[in-house]
Short mmCIF file of N, CA and C in Angstrom, two decimals:
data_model
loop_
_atom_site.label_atom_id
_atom_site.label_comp_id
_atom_site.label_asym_id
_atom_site.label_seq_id
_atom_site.Cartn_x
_atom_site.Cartn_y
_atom_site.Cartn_z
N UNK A 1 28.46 -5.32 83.93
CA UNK A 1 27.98 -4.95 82.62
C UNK A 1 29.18 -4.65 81.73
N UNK A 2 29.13 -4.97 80.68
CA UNK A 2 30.14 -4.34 79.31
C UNK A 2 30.20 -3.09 79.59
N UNK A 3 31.54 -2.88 79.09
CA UNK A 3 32.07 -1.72 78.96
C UNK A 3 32.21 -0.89 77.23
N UNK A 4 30.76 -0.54 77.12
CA UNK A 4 30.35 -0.51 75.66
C UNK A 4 31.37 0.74 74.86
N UNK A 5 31.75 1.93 75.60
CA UNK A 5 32.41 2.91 75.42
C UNK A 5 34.38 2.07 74.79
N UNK A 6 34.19 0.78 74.86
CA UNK A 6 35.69 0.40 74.54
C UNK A 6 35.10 -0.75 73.22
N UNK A 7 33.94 -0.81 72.74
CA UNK A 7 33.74 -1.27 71.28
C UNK A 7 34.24 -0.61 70.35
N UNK A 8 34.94 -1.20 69.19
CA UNK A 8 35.22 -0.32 67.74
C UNK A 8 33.94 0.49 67.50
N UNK A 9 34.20 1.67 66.70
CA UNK A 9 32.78 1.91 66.11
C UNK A 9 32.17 0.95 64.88
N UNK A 10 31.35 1.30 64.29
CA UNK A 10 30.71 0.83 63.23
C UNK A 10 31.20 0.25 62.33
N UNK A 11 32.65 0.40 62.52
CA UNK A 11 32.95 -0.31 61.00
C UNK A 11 33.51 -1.77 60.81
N UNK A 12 32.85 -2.68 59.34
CA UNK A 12 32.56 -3.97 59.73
C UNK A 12 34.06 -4.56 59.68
N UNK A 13 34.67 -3.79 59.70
CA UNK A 13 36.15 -4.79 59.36
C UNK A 13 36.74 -4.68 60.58
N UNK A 14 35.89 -4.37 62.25
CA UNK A 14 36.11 -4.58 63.52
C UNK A 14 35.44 -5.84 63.69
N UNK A 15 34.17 -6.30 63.15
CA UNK A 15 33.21 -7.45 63.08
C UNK A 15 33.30 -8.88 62.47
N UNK A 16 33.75 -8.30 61.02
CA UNK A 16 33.97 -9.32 60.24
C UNK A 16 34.32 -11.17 60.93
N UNK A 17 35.34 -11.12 61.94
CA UNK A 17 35.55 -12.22 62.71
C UNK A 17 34.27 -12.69 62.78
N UNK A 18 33.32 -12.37 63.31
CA UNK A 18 31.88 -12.71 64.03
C UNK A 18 31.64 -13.86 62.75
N UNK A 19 31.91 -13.37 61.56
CA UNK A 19 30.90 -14.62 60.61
C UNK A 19 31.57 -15.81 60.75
N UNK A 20 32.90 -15.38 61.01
CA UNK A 20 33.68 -16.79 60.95
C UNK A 20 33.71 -18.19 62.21
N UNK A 21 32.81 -17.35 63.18
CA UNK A 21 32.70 -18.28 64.21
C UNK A 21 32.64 -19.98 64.71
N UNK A 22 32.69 -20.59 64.94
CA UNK A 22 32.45 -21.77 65.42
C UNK A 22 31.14 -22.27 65.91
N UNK A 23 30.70 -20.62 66.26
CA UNK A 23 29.75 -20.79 67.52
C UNK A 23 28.15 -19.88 66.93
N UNK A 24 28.54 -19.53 65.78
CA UNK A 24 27.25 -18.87 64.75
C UNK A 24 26.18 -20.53 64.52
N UNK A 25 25.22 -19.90 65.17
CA UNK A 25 24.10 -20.95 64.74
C UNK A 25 23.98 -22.04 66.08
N UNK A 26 24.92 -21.52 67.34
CA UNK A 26 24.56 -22.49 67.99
C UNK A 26 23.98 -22.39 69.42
N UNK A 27 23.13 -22.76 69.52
CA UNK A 27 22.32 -22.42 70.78
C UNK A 27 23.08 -21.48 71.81
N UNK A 28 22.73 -20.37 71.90
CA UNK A 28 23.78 -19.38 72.57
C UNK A 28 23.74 -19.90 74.34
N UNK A 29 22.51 -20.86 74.72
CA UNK A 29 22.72 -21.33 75.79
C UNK A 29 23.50 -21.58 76.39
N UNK A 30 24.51 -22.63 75.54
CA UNK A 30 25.54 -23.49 75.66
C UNK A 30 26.79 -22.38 76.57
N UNK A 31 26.39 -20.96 75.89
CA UNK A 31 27.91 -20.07 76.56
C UNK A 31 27.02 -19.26 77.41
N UNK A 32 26.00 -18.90 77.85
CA UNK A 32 25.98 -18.45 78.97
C UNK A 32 24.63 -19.09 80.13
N UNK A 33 25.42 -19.36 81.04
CA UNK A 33 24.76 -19.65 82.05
C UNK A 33 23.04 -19.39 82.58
N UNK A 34 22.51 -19.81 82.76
CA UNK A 34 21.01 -19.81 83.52
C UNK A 34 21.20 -19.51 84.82
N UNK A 35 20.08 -18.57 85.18
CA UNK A 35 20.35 -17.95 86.95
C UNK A 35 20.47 -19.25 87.59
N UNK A 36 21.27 -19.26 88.44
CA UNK A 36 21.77 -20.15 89.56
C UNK A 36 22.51 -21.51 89.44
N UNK A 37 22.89 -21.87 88.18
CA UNK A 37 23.54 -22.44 87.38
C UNK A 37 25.01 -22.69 88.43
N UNK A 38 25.68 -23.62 89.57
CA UNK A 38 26.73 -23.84 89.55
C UNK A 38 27.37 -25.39 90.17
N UNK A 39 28.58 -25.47 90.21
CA UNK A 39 28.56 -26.84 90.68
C UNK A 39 28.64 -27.93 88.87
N UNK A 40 28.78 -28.97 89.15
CA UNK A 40 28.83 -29.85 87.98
C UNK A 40 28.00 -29.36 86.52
N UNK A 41 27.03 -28.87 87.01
CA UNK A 41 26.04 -28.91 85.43
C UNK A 41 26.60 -27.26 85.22
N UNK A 42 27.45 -26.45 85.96
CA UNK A 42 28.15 -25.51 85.11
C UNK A 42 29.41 -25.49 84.58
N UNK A 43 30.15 -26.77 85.38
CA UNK A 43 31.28 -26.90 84.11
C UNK A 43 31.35 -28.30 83.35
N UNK A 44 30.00 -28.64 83.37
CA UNK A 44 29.87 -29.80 81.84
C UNK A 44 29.58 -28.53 80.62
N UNK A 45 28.57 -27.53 81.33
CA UNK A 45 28.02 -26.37 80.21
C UNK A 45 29.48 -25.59 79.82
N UNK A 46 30.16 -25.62 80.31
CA UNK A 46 31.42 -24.35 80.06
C UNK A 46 32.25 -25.46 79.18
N UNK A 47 32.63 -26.49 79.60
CA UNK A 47 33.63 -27.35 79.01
C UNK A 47 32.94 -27.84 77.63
N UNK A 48 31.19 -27.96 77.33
CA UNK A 48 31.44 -27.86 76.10
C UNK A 48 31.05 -26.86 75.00
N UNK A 49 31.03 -25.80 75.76
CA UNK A 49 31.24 -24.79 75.06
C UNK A 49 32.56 -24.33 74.69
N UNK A 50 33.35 -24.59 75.29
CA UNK A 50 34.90 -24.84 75.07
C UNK A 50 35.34 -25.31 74.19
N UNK A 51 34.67 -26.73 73.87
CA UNK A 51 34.97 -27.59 72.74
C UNK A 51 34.73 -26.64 71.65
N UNK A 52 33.81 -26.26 71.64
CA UNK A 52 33.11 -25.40 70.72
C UNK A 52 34.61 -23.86 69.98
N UNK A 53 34.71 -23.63 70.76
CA UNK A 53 35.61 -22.57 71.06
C UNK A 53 37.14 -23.05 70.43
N UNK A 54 37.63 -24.36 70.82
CA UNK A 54 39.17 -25.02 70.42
C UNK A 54 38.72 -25.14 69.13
N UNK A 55 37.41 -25.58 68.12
CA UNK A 55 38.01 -25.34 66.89
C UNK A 55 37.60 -24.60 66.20
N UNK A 56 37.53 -23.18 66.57
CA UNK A 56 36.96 -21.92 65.94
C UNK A 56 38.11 -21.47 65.29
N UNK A 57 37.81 -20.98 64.13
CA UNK A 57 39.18 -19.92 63.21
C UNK A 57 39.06 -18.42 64.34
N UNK A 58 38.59 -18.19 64.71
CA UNK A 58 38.65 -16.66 65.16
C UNK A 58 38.47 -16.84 66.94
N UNK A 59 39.09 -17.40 67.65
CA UNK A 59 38.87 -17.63 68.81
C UNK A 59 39.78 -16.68 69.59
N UNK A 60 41.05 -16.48 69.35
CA UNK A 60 41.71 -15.27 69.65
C UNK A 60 41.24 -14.11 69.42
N UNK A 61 40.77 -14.25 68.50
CA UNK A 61 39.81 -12.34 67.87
C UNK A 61 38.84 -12.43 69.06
N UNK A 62 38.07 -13.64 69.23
CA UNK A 62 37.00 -13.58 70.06
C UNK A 62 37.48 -13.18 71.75
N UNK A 63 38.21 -13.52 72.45
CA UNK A 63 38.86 -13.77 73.53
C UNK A 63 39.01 -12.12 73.74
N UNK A 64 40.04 -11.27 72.18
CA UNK A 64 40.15 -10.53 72.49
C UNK A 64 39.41 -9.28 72.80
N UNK A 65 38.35 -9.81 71.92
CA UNK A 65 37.20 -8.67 72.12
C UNK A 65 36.40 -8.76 73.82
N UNK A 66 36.00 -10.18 73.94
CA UNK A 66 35.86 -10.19 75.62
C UNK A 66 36.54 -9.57 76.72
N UNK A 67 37.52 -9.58 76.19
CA UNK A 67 38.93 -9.04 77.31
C UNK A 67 38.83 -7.22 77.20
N UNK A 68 38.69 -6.78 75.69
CA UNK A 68 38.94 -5.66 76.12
C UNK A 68 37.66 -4.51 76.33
N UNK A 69 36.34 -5.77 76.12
CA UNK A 69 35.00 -5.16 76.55
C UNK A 69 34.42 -5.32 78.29
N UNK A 70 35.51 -6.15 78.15
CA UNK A 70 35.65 -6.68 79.80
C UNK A 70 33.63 -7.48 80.03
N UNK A 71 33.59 -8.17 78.81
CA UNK A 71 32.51 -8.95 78.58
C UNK A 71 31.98 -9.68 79.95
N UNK A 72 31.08 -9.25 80.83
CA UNK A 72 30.85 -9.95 82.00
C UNK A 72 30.04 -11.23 81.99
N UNK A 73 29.55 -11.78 81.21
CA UNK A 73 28.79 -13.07 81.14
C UNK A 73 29.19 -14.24 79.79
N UNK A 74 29.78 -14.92 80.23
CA UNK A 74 29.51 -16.17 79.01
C UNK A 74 31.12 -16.67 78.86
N UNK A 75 31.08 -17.67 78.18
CA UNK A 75 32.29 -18.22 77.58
C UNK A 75 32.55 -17.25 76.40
N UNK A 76 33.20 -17.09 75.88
CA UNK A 76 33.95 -16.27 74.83
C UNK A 76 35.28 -16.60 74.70
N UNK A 77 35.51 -16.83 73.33
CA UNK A 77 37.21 -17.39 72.81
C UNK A 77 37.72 -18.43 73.53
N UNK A 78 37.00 -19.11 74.07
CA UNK A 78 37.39 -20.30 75.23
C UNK A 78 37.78 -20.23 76.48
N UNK A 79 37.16 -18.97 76.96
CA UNK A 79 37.34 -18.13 77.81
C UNK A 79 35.85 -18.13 79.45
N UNK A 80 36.27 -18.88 80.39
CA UNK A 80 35.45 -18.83 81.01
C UNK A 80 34.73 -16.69 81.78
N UNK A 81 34.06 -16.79 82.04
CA UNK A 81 33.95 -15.20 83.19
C UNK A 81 34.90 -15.57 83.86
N UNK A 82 34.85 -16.22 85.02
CA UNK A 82 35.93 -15.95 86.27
C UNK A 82 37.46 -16.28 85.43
N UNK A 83 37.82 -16.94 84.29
CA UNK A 83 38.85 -16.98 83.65
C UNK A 83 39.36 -15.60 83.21
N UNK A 84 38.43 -14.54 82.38
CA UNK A 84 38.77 -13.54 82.11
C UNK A 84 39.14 -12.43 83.05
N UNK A 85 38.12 -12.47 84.12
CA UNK A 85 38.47 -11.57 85.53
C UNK A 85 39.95 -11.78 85.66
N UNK A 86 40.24 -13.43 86.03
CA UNK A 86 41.90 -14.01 86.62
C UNK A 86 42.69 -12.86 85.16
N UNK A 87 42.60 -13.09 84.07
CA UNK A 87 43.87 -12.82 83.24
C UNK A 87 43.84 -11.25 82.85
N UNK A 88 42.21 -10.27 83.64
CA UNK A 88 42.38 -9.43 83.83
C UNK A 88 42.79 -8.41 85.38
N UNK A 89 42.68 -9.39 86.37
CA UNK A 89 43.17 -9.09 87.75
C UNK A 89 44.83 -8.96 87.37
N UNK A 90 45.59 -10.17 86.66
CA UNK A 90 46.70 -10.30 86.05
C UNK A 90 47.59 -9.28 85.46
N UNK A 91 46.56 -8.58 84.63
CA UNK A 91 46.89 -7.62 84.14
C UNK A 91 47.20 -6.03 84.43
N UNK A 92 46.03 -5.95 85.16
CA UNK A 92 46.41 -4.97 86.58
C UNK A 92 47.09 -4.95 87.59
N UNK A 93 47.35 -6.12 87.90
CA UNK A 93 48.55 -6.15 89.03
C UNK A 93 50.18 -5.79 88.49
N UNK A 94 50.11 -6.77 87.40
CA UNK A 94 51.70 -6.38 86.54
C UNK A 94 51.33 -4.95 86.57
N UNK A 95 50.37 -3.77 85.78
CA UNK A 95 50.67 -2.90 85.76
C UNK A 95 50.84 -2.03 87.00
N UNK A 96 50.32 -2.20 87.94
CA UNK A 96 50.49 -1.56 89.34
C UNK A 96 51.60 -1.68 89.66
N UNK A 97 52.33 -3.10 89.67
CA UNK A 97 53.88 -3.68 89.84
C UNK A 97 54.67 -2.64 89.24
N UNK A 98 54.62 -2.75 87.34
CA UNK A 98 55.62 -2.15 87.03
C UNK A 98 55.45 -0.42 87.00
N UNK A 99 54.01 -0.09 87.96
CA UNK A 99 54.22 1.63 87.96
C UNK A 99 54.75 1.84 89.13
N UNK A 100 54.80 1.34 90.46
CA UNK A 100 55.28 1.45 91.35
C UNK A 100 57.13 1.15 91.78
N UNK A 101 57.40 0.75 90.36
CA UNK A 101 58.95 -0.21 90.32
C UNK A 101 59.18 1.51 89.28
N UNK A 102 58.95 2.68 88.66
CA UNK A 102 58.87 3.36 87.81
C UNK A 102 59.64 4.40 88.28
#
């Protein structure tokens, strides 16, 4: 589940990105998966939601908000789930690395 306690609060100039999307208006299917969904027909669904994602103006904003909500379901910023886990496992390890090197 999201980690809702690490959202901005209320204010829209944390949001604003959202209108600029790529991905406003489009079948939200496309980015997240159906129960039991894996194998080929889940990365034709991820890859073109991807597409979707490479020509968004705000895809980094998007990525980053996944990353630091630790968003557990869907493509986001061109960002698979098990992609975000990897570049957040990543992230914890460097920091374990460089507290133990301290």
């Amino acid at each position: 589940m999201a980690d809702f306690s690490r959202l901005p609060g209320p204010n829209a100039d944390f949001w604003d990105w959202q209108l600029l999307a790529a991905c406003r208006g489009v079948d939200s299917s496309l980015f997240f998966h159906p129960e039991g969904e894996r194998g080929a027909a889940r990365t034709a669904r991820e890859s073109s939601a991807k597409e979707v994602c490479m020509r968004c103006p705000v895809r980094a904003e998007c990525a980053a908000h996944a990353l630091t909500v630790r968003e557990p379901y869907g493509v986001w910023g061109g960002l698979t789930e098990d992609e975000r886990e990897e570049l957040l496992g990543r992230a914890r390890r460097g920091m374990a690395k460089a507290a133990g090197s301290a």
